[in-house]
Coordinates of C-alpha atoms (C1' of nucleotides) and ligand atoms in Angstrom, one line a residue:
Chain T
X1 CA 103.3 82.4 115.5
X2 CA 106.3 80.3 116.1
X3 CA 109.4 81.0 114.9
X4 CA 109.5 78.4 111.7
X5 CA 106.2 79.9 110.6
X6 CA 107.6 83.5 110.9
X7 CA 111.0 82.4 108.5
X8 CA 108.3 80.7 106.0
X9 CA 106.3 84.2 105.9
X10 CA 109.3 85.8 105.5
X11 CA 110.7 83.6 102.6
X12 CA 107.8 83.5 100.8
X13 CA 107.2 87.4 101.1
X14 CA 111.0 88.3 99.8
X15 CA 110.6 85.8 96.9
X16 CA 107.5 87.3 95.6
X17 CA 108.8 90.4 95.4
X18 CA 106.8 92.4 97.7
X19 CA 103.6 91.7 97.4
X20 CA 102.0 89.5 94.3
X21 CA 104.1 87.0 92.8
X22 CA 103.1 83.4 93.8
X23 CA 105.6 81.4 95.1
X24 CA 106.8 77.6 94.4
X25 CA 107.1 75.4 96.7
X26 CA 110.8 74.3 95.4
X27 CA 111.6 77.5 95.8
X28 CA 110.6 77.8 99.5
X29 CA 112.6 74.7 100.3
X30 CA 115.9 75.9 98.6
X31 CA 115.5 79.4 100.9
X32 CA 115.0 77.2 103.9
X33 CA 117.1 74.8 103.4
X34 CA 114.6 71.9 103.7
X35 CA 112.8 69.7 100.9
X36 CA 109.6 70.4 99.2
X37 CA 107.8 68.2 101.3
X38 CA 108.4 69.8 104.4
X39 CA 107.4 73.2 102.7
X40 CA 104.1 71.3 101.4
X41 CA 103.1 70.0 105.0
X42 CA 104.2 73.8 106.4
X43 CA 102.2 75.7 103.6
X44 CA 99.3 73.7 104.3
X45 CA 99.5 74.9 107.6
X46 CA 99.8 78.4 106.9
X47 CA 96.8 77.8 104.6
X48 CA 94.9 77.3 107.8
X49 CA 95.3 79.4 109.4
X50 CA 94.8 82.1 106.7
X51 CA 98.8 83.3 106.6
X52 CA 98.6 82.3 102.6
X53 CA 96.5 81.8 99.8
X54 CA 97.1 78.1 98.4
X55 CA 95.6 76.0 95.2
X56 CA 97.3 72.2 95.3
X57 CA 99.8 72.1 92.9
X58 CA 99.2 75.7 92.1
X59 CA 101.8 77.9 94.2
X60 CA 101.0 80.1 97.3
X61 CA 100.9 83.7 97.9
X62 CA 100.7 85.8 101.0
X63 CA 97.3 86.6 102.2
X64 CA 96.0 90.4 103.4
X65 CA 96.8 89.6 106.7
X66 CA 99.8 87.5 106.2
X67 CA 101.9 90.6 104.1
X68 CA 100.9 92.2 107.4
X69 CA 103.0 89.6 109.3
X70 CA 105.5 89.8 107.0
X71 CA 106.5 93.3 106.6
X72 CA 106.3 93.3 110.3
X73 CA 109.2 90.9 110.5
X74 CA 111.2 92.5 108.1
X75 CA 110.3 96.2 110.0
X76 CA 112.0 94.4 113.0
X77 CA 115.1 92.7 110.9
X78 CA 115.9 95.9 109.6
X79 CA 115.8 98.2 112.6
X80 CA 118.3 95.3 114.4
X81 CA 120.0 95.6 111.4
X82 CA 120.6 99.4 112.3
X83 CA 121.1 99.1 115.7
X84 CA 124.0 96.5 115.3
X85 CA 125.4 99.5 112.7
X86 CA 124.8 102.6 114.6
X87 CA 125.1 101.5 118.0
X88 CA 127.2 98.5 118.3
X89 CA 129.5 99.3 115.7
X90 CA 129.0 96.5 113.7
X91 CA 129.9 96.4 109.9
X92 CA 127.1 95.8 107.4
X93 CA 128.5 92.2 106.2
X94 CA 128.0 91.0 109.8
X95 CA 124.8 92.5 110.7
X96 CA 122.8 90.1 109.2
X97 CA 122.8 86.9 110.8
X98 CA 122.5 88.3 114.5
X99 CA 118.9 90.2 113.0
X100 CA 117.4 86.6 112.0
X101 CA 117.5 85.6 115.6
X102 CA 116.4 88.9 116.8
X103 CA 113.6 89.4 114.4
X104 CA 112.0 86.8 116.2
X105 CA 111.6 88.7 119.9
X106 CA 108.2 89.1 121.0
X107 CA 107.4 92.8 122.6
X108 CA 105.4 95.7 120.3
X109 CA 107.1 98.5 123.0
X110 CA 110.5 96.6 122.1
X111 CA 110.6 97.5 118.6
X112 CA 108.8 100.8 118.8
X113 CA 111.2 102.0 121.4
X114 CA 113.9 100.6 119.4
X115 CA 112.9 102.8 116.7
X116 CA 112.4 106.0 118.6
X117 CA 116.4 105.2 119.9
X118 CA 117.2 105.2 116.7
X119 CA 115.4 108.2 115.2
X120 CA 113.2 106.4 113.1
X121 CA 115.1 105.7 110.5
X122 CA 114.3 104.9 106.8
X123 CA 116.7 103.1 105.3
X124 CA 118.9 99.8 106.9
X125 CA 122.6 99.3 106.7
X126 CA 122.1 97.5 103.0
X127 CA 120.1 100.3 101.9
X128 CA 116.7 98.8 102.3
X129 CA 114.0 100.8 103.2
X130 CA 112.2 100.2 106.5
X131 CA 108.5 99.2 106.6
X132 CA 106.9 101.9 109.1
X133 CA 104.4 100.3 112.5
X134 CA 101.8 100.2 109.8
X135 CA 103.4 98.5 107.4
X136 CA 103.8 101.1 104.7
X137 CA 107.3 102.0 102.9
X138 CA 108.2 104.4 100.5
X139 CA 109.4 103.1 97.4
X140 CA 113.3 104.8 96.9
X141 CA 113.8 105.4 93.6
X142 CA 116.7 103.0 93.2
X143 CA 118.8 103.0 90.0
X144 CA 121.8 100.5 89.2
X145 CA 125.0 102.3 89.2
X146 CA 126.1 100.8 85.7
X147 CA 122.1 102.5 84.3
X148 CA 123.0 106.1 85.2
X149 CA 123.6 108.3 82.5
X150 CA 127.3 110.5 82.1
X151 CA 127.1 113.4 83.8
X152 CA 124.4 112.4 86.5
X153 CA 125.2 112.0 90.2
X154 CA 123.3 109.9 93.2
X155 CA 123.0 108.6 96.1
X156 CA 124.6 105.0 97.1
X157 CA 121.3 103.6 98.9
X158 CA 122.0 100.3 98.5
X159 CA 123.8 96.6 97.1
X160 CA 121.9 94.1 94.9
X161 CA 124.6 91.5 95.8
X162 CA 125.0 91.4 99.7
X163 CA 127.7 88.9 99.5
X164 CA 130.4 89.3 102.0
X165 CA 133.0 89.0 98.9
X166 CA 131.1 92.4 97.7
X167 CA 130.6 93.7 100.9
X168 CA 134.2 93.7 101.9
X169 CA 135.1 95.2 98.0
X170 CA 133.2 98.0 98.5
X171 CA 134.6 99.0 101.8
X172 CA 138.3 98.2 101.1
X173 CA 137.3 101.1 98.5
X174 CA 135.5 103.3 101.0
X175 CA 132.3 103.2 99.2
X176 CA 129.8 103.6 101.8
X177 CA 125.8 103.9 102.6
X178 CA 124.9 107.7 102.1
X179 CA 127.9 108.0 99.2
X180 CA 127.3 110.7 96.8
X181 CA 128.8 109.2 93.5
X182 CA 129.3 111.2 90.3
X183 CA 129.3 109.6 86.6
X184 CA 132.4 111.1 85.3
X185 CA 132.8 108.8 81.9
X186 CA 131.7 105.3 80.6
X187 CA 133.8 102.7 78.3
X188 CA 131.8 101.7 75.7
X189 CA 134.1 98.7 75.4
X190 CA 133.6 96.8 78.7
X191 CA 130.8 98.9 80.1
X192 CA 133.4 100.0 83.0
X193 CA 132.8 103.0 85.2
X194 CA 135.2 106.3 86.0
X195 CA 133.5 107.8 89.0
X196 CA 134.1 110.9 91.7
X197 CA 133.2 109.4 95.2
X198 CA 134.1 112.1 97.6
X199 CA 136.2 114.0 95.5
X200 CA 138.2 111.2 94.4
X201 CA 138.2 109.9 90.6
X202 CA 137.9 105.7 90.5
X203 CA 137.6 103.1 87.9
X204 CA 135.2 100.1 88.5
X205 CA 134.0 97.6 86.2
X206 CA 130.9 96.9 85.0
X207 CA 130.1 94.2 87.3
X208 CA 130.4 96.1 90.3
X209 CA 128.4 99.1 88.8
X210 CA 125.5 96.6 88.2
X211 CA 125.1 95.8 92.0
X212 CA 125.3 99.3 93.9
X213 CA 121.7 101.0 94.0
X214 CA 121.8 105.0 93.6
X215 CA 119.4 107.1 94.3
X216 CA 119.5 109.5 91.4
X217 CA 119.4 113.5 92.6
X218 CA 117.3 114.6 89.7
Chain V
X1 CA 122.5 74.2 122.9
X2 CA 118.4 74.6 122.7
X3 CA 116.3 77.2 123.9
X4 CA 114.3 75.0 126.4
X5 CA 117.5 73.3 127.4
X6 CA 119.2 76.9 128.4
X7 CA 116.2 77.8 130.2
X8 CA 116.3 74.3 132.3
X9 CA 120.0 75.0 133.1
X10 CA 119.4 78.3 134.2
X11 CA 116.7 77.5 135.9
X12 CA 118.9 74.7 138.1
X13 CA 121.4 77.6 138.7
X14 CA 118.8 80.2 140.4
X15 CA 117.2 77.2 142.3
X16 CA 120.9 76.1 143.5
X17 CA 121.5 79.5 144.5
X18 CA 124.6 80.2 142.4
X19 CA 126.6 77.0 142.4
X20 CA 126.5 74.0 145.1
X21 CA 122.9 73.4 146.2
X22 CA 121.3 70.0 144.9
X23 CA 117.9 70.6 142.9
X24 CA 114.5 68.6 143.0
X25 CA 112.9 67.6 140.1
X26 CA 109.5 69.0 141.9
X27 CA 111.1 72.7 142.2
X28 CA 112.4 72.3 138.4
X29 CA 109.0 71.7 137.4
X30 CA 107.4 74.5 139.3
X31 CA 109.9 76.9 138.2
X32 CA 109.6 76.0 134.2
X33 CA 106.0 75.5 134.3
X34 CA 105.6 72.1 133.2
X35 CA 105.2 68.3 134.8
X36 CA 108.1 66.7 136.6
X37 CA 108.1 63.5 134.5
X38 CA 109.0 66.0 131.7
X39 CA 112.0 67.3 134.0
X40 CA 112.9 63.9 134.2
X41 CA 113.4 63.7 130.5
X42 CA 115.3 66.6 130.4
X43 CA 117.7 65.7 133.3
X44 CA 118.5 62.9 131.5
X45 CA 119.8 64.4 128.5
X46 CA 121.5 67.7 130.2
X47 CA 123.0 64.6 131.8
X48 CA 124.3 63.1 128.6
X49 CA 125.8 66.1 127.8
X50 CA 127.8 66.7 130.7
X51 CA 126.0 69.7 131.5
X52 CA 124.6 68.4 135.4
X53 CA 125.5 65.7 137.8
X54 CA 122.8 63.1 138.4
X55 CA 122.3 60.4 140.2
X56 CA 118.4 58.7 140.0
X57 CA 116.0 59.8 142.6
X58 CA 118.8 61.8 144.3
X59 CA 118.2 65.6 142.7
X60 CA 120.7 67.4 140.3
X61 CA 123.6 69.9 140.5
X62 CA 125.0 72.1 137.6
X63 CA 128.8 70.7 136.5
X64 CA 131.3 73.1 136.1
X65 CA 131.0 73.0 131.7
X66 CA 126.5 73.8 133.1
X67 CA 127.9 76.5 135.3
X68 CA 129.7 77.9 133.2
X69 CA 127.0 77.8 130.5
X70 CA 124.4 79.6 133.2
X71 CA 126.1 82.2 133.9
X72 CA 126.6 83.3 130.1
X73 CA 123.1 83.0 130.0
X74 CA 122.3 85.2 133.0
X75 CA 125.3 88.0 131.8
X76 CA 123.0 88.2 128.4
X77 CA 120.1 88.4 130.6
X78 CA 121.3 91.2 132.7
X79 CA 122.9 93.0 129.9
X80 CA 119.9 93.0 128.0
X81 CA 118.0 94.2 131.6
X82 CA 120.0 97.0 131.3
X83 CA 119.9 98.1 127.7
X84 CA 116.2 98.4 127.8
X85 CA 116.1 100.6 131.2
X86 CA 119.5 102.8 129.9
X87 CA 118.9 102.8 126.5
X88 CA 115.1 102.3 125.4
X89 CA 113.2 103.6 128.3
X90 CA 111.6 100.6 129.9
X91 CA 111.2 100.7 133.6
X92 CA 112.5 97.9 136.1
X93 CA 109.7 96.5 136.4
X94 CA 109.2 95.7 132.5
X95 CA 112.4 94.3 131.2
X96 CA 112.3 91.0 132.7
X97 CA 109.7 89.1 130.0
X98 CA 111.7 90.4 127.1
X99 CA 114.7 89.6 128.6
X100 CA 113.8 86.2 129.1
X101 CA 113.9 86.3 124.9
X102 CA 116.5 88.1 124.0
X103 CA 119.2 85.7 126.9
X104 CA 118.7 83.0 123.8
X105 CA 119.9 85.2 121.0
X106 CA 122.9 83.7 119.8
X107 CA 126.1 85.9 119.0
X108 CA 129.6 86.5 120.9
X109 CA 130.4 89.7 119.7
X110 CA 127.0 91.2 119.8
X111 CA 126.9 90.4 123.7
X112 CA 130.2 91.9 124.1
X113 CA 129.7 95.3 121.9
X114 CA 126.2 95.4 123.9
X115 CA 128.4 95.6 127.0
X116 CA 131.1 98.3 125.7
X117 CA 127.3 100.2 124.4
X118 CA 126.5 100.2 127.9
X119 CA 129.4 101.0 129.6
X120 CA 130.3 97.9 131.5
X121 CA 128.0 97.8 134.0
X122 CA 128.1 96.2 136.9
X123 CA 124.5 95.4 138.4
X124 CA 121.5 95.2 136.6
X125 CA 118.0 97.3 137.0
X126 CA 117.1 95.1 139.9
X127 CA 120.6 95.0 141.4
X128 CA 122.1 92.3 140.9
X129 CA 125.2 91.6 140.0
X130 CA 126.1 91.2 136.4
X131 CA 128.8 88.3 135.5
X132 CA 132.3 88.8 133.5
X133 CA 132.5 87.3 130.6
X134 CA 135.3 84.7 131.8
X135 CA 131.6 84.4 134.2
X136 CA 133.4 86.2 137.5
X137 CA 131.2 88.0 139.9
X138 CA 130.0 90.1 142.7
X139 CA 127.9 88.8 145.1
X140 CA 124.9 91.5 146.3
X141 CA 123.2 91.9 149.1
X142 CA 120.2 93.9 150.2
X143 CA 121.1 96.8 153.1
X144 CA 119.0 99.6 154.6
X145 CA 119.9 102.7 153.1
X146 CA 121.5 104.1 156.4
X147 CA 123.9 101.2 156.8
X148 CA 125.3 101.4 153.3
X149 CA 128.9 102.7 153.7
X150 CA 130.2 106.2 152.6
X151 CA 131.4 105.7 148.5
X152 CA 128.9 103.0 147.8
X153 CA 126.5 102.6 145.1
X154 CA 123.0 100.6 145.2
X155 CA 119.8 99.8 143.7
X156 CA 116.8 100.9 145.3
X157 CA 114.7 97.9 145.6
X158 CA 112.6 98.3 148.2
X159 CA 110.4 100.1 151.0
X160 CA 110.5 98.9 155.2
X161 CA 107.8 101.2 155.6
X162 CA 105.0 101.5 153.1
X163 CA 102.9 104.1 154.5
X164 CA 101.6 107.1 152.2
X165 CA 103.4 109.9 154.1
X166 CA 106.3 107.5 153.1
X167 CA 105.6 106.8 149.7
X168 CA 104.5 110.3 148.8
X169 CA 108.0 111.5 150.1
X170 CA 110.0 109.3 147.8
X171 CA 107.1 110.1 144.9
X172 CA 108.1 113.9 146.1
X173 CA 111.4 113.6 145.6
X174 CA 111.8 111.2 142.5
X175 CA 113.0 108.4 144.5
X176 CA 111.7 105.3 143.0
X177 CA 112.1 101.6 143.1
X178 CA 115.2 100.9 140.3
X179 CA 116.8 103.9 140.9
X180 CA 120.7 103.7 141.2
X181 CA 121.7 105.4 144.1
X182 CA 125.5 106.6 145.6
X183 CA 126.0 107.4 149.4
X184 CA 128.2 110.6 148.9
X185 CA 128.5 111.7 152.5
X186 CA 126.6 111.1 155.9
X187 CA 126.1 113.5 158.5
X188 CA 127.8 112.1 162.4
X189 CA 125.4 114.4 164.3
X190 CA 122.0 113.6 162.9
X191 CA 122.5 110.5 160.9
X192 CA 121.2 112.1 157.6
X193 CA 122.8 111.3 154.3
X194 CA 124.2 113.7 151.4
X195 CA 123.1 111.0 148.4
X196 CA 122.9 111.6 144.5
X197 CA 120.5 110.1 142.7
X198 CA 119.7 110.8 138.7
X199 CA 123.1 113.3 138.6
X200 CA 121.4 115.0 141.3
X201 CA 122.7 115.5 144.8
X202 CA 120.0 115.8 147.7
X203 CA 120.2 115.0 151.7
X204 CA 117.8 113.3 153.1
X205 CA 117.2 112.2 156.8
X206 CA 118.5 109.5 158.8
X207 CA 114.7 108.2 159.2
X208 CA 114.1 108.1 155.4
X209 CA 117.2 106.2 155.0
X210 CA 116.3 103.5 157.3
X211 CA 113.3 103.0 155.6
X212 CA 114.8 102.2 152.6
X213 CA 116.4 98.9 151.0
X214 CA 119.0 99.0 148.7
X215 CA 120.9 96.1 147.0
X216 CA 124.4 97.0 146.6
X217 CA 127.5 95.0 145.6
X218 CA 130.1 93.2 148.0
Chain S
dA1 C1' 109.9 49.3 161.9
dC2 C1' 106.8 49.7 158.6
dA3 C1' 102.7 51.7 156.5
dA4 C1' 101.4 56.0 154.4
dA5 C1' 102.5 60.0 151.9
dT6 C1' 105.5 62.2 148.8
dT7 C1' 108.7 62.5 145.3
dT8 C1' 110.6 60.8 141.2
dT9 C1' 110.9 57.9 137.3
dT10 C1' 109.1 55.0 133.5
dA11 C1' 105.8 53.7 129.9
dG12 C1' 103.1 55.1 126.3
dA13 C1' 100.9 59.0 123.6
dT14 C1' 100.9 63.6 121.3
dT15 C1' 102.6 67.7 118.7
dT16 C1' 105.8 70.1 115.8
dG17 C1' 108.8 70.2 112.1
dA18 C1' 111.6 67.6 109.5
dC19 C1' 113.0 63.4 106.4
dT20 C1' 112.8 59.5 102.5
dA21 C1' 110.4 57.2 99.2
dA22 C1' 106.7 56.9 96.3
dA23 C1' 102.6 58.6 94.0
dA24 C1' 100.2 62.4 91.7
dT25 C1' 100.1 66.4 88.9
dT26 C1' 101.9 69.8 85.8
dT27 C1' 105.2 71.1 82.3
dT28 C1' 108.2 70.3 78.5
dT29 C1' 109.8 67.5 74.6
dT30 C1' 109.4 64.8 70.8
Chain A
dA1 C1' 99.2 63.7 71.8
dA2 C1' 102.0 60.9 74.1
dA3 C1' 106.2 60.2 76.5
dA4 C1' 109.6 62.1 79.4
dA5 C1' 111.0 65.3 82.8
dA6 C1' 110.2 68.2 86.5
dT7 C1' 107.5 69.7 90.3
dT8 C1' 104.5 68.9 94.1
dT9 C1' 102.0 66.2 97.3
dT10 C1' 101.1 62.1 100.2
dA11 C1' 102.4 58.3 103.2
dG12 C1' 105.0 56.7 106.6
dT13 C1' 109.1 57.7 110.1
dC14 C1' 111.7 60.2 113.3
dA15 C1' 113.5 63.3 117.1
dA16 C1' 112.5 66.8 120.5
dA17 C1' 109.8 68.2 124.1
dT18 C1' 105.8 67.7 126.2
dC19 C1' 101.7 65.1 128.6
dT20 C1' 98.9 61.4 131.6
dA21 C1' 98.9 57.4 134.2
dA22 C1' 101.2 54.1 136.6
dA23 C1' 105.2 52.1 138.9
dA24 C1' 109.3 52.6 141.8
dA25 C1' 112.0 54.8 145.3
dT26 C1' 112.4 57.8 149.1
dT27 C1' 110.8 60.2 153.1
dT28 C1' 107.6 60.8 157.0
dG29 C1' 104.6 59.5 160.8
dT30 C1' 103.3 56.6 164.3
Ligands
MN301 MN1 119.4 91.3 106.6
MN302 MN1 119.2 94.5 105.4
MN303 MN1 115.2 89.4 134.9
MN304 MN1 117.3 91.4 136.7

DNA sequence: ACAAATTTTTAGATTTGACTAAAATTTTTT
DNA sequence: AAAAAATTTTAGTCAAATCTAAAAATTTGT
């Protein structure tokens, strides 16, 4: 596989959600940065040699074997994605650039020794869960921040807007990966959040409560 | 820069032994594998760019912007050489093709956090010397054990004397090819040396030591 | 010195992945 | 149910990196 077929398999397997959705063709091309006709010559391509499933006119979605591909690519973005954290000492807003070139290196032993250094973890810097060798994942219960109910406390597991903007935000305010947040009170008028992170009582609005993931305890 | 043009210039910087020698299109070709009307090709644009001198018919020399750009590449190289032997495990002998991948990865900081990871090192799993980043470095050379001086530090790369008795010895004794090892003391009346190897201090005999290559630094 | 052998370069073709412009198909509006 | 709009595909180019075959330059052998 080269490397432009690997980014197409990628693409088309994060924007159909995992596993079913078929994909457009527009879509592809704004995700790669290209035009729809490149992505039409490219699917057809990947339609031979049995990576997708295609119908003319009709959208494409990932075949058996290539969701295999797939979740094997994103296995290896997300344990890079670790190792930058963990062992480099990157932050999590920089980690992501540096994994789509090394997503790419060829070597099974690579990657599986790469995962033993790092004590097999499940979750990447963002909160994603790792694919295991075989491809299977366990679905984390996620739960947007602004949807837990008073009272209840979680788990910080994850962002649904990885924008640097965000990224930086959340750190200037110490909110972390592996955060335990409590729900201390809701305003009913602007859906804004008073919350205990680490013994320490905050106010955030409602927009950034709707893109930080919690893993609800209980 | 592209990935087949960083492998050309690196290629023209091994075959010019390190800076002045002038390279054959022939040896280019051998070395990457591919026709030399191709290298031709190439020559002609790393010319363009300033990255080789080049005169028709009259071979090829790195400029000082190509030298500078091969020896990045073979720091990342090395570097990388010794992540997977320090950190994942891999044995000397197994790093180089996966290597060869991961010297293209592009990403300033990640090469120089990799380096801090590992400590700074020096010389690589095969012993050789590992450039600065401002592209400074030692030059190695290979030495019999016996004649390496008291307070240096080598790579075990090779055997004089292949025999069984011989090999079983080293086998005996953990000494294998890769492994770093530092001439603590040696011993006027009998020759034999007080060396540690792995953490672990052992003596072994003048014979054994002059059966022995290392590549050391300086 | 000069013919033969070797090395190197050019000419022309191929493959991959992309592009523009135009045609075909599907979807949305009226 | 057309007409209009949007999406998708095809047709025809292009650039990068490669190839084969042939020409040009250099080196070698007598
Ligand atoms: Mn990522
Ligand atoms: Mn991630
Ligand atoms: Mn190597
Ligand atoms: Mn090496």
């Amino acid at each position: 596989m080269t490397l432009s077929e690997e980014d197409y398999i990628k693409i088309i397997y994060h924007l159909g959600k995992g596993e079913q959705g078929t994909v457009s063709t527009n879509a592809i091309a704004e995700k790669m940065e290209t035009k729809p006709s490149s992505v039409s010559d490219m699917i057809k391509k990947l339609s031979e040699k049995g990576l997708v499933n295609y119908k003319k006119y009709q959208g494409v979605t990932l075949s058996e074997y290539g969701l295999k591909v797939a979740l094997s690519i994103v296995r290896k973005h997300r344990l890079w994605e670790v190792f930058l954290v963990e062992k480099l000492e990157f932050s999590w807003d920089e980690v992501h650039e540096v994994a789509e070139q090394l997503e790419h290196i060829k070597s099974e032993k690579l990657i599986d020794m790469l995962d033993k250094h790092l004590g097999f973890p499940q979750i990447d810097p963002h909160g994603d869960p790792i694919p295991s060798k075989s491809g299977e994942f366990k679905k984390s219960i996620k739960r947007l921040l602004n949807e837990v109910p008073i009272g209840k406390e979680g788990i910080c597991i994850g962002v649904k807007d990885s924008s640097p903007p965000f990224l930086k935000f959340l750190d200037k305010n110490k909110i972390a990966l592996g955060d335990s947040i409590f729900v201390v009170d809701k305003e009913e008028f602007d859906g804004s959040l008073h919350i205990k992170i680490r013994d320490i009582d905050i106010r955030i609005s409602d927009q950034i409560a709707s893109n930080l993931y919690l893993r609800i305890i209980e």
